[in-house]
Coordinates of C-alpha atoms in Angstrom, one line a residue:
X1 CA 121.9 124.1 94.2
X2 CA 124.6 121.7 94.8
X3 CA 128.4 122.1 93.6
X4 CA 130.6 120.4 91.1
X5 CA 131.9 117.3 91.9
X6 CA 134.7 114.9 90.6
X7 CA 132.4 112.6 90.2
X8 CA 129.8 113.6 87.8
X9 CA 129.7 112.8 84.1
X10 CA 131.1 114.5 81.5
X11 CA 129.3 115.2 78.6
X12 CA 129.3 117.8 75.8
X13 CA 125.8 119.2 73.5
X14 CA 126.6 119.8 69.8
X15 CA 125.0 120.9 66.5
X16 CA 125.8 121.8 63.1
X17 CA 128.4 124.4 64.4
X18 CA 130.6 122.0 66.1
X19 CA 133.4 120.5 63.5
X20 CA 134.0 116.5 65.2
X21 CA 136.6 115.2 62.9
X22 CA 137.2 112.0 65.2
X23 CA 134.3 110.4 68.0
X24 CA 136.2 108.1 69.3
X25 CA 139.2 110.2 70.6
X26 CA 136.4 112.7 71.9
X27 CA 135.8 109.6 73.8
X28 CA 139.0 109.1 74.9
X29 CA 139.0 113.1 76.3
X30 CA 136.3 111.6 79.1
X31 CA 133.2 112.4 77.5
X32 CA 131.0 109.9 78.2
X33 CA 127.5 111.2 76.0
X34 CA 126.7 114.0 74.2
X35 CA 123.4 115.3 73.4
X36 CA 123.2 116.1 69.8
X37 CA 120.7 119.6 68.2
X38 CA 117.8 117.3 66.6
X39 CA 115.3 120.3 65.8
X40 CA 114.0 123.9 66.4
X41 CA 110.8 124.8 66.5
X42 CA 108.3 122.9 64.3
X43 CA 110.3 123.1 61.0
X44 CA 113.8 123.2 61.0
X45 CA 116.3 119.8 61.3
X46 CA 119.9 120.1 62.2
X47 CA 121.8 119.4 59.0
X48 CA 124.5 117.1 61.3
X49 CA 122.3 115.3 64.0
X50 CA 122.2 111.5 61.9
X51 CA 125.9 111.9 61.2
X52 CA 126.9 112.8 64.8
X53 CA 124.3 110.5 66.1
X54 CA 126.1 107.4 64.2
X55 CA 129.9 109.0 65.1
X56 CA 128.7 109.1 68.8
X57 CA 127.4 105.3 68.5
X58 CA 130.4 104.4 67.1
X59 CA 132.8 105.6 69.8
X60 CA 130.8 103.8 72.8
X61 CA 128.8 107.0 73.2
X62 CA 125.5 107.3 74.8
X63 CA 123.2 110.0 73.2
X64 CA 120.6 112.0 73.8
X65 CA 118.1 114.9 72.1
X66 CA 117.0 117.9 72.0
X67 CA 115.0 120.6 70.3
X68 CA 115.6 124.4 70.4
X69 CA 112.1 125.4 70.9
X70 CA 110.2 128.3 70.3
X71 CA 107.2 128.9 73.3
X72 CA 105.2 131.3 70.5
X73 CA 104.7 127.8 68.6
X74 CA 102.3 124.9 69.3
X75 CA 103.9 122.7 71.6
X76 CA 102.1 119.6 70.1
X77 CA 103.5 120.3 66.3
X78 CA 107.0 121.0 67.4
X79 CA 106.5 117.5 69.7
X80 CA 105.5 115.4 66.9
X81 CA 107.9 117.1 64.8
X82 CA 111.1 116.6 67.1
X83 CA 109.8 112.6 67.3
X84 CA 108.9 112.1 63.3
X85 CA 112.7 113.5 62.6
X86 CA 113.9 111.1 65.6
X87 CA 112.9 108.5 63.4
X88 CA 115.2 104.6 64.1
X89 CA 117.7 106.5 66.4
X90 CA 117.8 105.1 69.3
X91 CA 118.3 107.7 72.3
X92 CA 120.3 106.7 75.7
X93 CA 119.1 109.9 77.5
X94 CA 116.0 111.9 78.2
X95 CA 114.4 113.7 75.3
X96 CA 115.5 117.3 76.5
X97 CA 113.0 120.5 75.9
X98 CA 116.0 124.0 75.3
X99 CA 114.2 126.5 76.2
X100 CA 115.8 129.8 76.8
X101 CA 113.9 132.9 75.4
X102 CA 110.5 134.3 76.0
X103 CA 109.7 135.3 72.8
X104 CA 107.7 138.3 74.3
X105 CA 105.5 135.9 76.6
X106 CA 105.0 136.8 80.3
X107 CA 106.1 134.4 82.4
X108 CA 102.9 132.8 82.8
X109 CA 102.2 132.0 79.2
X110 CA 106.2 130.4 79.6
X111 CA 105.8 128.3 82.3
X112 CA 102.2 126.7 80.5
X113 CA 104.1 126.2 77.5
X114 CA 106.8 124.2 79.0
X115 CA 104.9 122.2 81.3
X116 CA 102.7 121.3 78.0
X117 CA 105.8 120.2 76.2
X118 CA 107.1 118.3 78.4
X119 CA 103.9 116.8 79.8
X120 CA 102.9 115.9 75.9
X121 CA 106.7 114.1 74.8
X122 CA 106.3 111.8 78.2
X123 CA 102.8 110.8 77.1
X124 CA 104.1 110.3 73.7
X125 CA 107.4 108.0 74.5
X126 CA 106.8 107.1 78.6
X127 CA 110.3 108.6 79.5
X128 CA 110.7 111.9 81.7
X129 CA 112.2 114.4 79.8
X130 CA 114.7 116.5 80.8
X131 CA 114.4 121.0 80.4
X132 CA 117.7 122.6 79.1
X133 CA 117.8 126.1 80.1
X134 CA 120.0 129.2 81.3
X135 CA 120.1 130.4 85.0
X136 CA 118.6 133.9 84.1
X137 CA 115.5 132.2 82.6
X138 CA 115.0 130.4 85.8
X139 CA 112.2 133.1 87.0
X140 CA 109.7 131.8 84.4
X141 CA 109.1 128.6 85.8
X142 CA 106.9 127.5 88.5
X143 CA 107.0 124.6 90.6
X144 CA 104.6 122.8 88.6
X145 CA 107.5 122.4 86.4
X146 CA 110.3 121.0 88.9
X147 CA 108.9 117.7 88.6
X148 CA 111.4 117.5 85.5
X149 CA 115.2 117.0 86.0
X150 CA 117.1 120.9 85.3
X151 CA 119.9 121.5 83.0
X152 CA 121.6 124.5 83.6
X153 CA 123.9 126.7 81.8
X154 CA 125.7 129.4 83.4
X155 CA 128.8 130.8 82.9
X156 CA 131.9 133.3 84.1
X157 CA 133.0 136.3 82.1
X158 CA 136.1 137.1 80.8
X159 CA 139.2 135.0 81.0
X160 CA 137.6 132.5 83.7
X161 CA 134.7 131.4 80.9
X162 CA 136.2 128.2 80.4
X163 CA 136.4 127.3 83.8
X164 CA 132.8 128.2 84.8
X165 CA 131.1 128.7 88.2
X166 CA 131.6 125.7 91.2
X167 CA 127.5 125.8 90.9
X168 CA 124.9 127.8 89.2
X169 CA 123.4 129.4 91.8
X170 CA 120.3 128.6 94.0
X171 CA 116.6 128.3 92.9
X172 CA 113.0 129.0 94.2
X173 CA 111.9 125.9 92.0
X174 CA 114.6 123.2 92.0
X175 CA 117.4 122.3 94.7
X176 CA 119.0 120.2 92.7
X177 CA 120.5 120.5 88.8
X178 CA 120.5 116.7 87.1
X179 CA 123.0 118.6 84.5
X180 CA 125.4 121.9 84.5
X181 CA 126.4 123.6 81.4
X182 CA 129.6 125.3 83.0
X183 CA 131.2 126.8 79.7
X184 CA 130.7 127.4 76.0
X185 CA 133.8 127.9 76.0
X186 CA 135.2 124.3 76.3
X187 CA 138.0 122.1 74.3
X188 CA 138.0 118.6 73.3
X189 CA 140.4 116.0 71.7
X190 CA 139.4 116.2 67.6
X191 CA 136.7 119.2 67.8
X192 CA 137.3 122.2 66.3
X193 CA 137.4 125.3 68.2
X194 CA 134.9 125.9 71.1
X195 CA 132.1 123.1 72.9
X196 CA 129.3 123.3 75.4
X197 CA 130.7 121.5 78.2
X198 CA 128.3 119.8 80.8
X199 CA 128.2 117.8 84.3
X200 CA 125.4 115.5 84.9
X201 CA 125.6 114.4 88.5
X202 CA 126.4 110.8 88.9
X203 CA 123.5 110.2 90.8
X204 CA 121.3 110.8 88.2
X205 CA 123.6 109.2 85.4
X206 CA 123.0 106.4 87.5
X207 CA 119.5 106.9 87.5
X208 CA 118.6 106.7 83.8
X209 CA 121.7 105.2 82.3
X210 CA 120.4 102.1 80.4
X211 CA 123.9 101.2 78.7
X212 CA 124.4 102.1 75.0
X213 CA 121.7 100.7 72.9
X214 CA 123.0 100.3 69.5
X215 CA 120.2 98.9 67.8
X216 CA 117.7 100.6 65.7
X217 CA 113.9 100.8 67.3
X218 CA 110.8 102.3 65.8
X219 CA 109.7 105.8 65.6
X220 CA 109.1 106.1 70.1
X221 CA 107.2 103.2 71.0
X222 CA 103.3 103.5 72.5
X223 CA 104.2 100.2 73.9
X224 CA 107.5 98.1 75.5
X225 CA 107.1 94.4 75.7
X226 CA 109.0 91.3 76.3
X227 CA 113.0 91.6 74.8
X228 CA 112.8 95.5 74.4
X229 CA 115.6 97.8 76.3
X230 CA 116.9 101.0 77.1
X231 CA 115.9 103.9 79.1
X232 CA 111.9 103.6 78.2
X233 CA 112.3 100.0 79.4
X234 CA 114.6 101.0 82.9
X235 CA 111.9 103.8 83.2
X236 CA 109.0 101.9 83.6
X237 CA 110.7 99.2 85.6
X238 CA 111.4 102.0 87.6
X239 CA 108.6 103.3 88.2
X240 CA 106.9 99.3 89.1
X241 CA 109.4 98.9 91.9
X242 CA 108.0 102.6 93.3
X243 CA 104.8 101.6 93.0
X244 CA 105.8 98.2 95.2
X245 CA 106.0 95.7 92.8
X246 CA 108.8 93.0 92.9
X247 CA 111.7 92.7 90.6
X248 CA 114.1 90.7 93.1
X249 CA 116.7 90.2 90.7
X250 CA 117.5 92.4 87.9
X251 CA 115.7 95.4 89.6
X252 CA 116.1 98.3 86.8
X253 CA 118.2 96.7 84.4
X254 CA 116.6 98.5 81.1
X255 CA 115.8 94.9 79.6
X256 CA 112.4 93.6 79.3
X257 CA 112.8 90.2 80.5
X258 CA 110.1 87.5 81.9
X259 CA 110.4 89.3 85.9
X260 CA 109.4 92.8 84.1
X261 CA 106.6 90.9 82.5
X262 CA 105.2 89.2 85.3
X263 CA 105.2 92.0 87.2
X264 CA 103.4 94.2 84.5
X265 CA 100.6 91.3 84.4
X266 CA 100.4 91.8 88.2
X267 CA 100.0 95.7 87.7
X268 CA 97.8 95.1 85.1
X269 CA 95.3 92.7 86.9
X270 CA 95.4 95.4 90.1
X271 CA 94.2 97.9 87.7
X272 CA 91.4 95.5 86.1
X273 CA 93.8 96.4 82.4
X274 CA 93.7 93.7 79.6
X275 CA 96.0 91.0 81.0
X276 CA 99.2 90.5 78.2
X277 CA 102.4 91.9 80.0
X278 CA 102.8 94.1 77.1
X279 CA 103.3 97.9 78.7
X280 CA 101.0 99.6 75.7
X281 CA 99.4 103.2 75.9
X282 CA 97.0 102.4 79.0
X283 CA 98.4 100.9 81.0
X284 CA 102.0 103.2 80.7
X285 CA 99.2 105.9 81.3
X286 CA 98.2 104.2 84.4
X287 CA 101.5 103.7 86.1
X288 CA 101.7 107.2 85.2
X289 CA 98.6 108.4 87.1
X290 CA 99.8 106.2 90.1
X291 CA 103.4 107.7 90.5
X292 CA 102.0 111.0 90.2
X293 CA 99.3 110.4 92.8
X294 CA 102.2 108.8 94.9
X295 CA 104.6 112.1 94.4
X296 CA 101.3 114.0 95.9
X297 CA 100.6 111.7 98.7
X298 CA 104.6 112.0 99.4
X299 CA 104.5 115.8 99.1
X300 CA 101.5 117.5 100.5
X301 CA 101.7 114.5 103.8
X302 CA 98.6 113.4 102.8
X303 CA 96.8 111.1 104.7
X304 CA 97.5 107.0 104.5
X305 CA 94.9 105.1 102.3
X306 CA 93.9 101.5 103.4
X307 CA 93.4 99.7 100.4
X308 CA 90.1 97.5 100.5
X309 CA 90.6 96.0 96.6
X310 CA 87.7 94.7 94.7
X311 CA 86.9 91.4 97.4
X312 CA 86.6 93.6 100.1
X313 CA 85.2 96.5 98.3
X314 CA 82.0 97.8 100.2
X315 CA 78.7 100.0 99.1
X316 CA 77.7 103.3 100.5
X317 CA 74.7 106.2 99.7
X318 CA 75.2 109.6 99.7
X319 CA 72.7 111.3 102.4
X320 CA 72.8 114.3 100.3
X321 CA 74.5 116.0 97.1
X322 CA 78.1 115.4 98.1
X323 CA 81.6 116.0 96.9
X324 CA 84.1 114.0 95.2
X325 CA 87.4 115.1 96.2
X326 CA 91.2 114.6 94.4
X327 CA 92.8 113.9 97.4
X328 CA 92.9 112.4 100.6
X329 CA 92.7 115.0 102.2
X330 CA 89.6 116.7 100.7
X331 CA 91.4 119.8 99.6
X332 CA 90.2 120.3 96.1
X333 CA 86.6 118.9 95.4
X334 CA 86.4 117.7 91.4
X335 CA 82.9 116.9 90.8
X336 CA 79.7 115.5 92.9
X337 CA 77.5 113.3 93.4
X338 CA 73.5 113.3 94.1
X339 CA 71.4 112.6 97.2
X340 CA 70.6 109.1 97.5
X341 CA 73.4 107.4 94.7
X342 CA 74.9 104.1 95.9
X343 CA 78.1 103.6 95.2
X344 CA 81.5 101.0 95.9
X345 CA 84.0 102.5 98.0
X346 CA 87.6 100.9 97.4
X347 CA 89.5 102.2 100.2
X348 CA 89.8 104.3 103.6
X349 CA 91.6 106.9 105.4
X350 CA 90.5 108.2 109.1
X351 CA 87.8 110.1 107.8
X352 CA 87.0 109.3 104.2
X353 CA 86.3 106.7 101.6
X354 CA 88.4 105.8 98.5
X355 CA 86.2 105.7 95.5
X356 CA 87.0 105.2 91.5
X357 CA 88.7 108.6 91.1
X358 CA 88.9 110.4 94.3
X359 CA 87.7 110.2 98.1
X360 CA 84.5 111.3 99.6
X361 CA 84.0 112.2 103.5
X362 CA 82.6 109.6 105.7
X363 CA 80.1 111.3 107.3
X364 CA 78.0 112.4 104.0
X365 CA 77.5 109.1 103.6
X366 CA 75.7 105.7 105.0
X367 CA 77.3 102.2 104.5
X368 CA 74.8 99.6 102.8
X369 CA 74.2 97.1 105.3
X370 CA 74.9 93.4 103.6
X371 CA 73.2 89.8 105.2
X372 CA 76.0 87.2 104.7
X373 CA 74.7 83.4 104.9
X374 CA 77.7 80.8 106.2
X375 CA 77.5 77.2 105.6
X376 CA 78.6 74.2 107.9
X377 CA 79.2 76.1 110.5
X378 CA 78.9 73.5 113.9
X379 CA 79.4 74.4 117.3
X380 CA 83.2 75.0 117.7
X381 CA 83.3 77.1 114.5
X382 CA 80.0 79.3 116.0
X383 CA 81.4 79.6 119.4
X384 CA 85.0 81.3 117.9
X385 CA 82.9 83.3 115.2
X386 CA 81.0 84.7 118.5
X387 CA 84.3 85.3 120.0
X388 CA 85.7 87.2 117.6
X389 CA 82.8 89.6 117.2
X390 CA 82.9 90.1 120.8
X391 CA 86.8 90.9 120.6
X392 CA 85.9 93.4 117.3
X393 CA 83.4 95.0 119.7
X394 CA 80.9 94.1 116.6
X395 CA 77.2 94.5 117.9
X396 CA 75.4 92.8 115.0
X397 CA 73.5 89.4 115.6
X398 CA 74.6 85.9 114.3
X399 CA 71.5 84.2 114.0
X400 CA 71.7 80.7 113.7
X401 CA 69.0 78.0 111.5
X402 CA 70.2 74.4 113.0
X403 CA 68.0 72.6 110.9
X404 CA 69.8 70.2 107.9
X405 CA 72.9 71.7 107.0
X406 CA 74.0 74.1 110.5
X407 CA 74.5 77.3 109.0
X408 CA 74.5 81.1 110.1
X409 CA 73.3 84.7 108.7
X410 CA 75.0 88.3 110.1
X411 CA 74.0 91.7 109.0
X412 CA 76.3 93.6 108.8
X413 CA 77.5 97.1 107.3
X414 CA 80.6 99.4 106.9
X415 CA 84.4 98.0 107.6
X416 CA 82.8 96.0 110.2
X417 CA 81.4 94.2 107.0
X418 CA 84.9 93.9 105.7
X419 CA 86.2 92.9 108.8
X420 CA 83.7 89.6 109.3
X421 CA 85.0 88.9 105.5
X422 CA 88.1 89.0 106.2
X423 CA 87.6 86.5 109.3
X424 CA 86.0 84.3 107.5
X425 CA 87.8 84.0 104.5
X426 CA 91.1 83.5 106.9
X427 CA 89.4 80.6 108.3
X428 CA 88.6 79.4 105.2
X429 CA 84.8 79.1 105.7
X430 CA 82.3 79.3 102.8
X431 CA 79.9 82.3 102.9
X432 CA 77.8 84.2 100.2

């Protein structure tokens, strides 16, 4: 993993053993946040964490959270317990899982935990958290779980504790760390004794820092809408601009503006999602689905989907009982499909369909042939209609009925179906 740099943030975690007499001449030591002991487990609440939350506000801080967590527990209880105690404060960084002992789990049992607590808290608020742990513990996790940012701690012995390793060390699962804990054995202006002193890299900082948000907000939001902000907000806007949609102007900016709404409403109609701009539980939960099924695409090389929307959509029937598959390219069948089923297909690679919830292989299936009827179409208008189905190489017939109002039938099957649409809605032609 990468080194140290000049560069990166400083920030400090703290809890009920840390003595802060004065925030703001912490701040003035070059800490720029602090995350702050909310919980551990599914009981217990940091005596300090509302005073140092409000003494970390104060002095220009951003903050985050974390819980201490046990993996013996239920990961759901000591979820909703971490958020009920989060109550109106507002964090400025990602909800962060600590976990650093096994409890007497194998590895396996570990790994599931985390990936279940983490999974559940980004359901539960939209934001990626963040997993806290120490560079001995690394061998429990998987790369399942390296889809969330790693802080690190690891230190030097003896009189070199406070100075700390230039990096952790490498890893099997991450190449990167988004934060270092390089001592406990730190000093800051106005704290007594010893601190946890961190790096966050700045590219990361930059990444999720939303400003400070002083206000208060609800217990975490199951929706962000129009004059919200913070990190939920510069999340999701985040996540639109990966997905391709436009924010020209304020990009990520961590307010919820009129450009973050109008381009929700155009995510939402994509998706056939009730139409309001508001970012509630479905359609967070489908930007979700899409980012990971982007992150897939991007990391397995899978193959490039042509997107046919719902105009251009075609049908199809299965010769035989065939397979739905996850991906694009059909490595992990989910669920299938009888003999005989017709069905709209929504997309295409090289050699499979895109249908609602997976793809399906071209060959086990046989495109419905459609008979499209065109209207007004005179002799200049059939003469180039001809010449493009010649240039297509498209074999079907136009058959022609000259009587009353000249008009034309084709039919046709399969992308050369969606092709003759497209050519005709280009022109600007009526056809049903």
């Amino acid at each position: 993993m990468q080194d140290r740099s000049k560069q990166n943030v400083k920030i400090i975690d703290v809890s009920h053993h840390n003595t802060i007499n004065n925030w703001k001449k912490v701040a003035e030591d070059g800490v720029k946040a602090v995350y702050i002991k909310l919980t551990e487990g599914k009981s217990y609440v940091d005596k300090d964490a509302y005073k140092n939350y409000l003494g970390a506000k104060n002095a220009g801080l951003r903050v985050g959270f974390y819980c201490y967590s046990h993996c013996t527990n239920d990961y759901k209880k000591e979820v909703d317990f971490f958020l009920n105690k989060l109550g109106e404060m507002k964090p400025d960084l990602p909800h962060c899982l600590d976990l650093e002992e096994n409890k007497g789990q194998s590895k396996a049992k570990v790994n599931a935990f985390a990936l279940d607590w983490l999974g559940y808290i980004q359901k539960k608020t939209a934001i990626t958290p963040i997993l806290y742990t120490g560079y001995s513990f690394l061998s429990n996790f998987t790369s399942a779980v390296a889809k969330y940012p790693l802080w690190v701690a690891r230190y030097r012995e003896g009189a070199k504790r406070s100075v700390g390793f230039d990096n952790p060390g490498n890893s099997k699962v991450w190449s990167r760390w988004a934060m270092f804990q390089f001592t406990d054995k730190g000093r800051v202006n106005d704290i007594r004794g010893n601190v946890d002193v961190n790096e966050m890299d700045l590219a990361f900082f930059k990444s999720i820092d939303s400003g400070v948000v002083l206000e208060g907000d609800a217990n975490p939001p199951s929706s962000y809408r129009k004059g919200d902000s913070g990190l939920g907000v510069k999340e999701l806007q985040q996540k639109l601009l990966k997905l391709g949609y436009d924010l020209p102007k304020y990009k990520d900016d961590s307010h919820y503006g009129d450009e973050t709404v109008s381009a929700v409403i155009e995510f939402q109609k994509k998706n056939r999602l009730t139409v309001d701009g508001i970012a509630g539980e479905s359609t967070l939960g489908k930007v979700d689905d899409l980012i990971e099924e982007l992150e897939k695409t991007k990391a397995e090389g899978l193959p490039k989907v042509t997107s046919l929307g719902e105009r251009y959509s075609i049908q199809v029937k299965a010769k035989k009982d065939i397979g739905i598959y996850r991906y694009a390219n059909l490595s992990k069948n989910d669920r299938s499909l009888k003999k005989g089923t017709v069905f709209s297909v929504y997309g295409y690679t090289y050699a499979a369909w895109a249908v609602t919830g997976g793809f399906i292989q071209m060959k086990d299936v046989d495109p419905v042939p459609v008979t499209l009827k065109t209207g007004g179409l005179n002799k200049d208008m059939e003469t180039e209609f001809r010449i493009f189905l010649k240039f297509e190489k498209i074999k079907a017939d136009l058959n022609l009925n000259e009587t009353g109002n000249p008009s034309a039938t084709i039919t046709i099957s399969g992308l050369e179906l969606v092709k003759v649409k497209q050519f005709l809605d280009e022109k600007g032609w009526y056809y049903k």
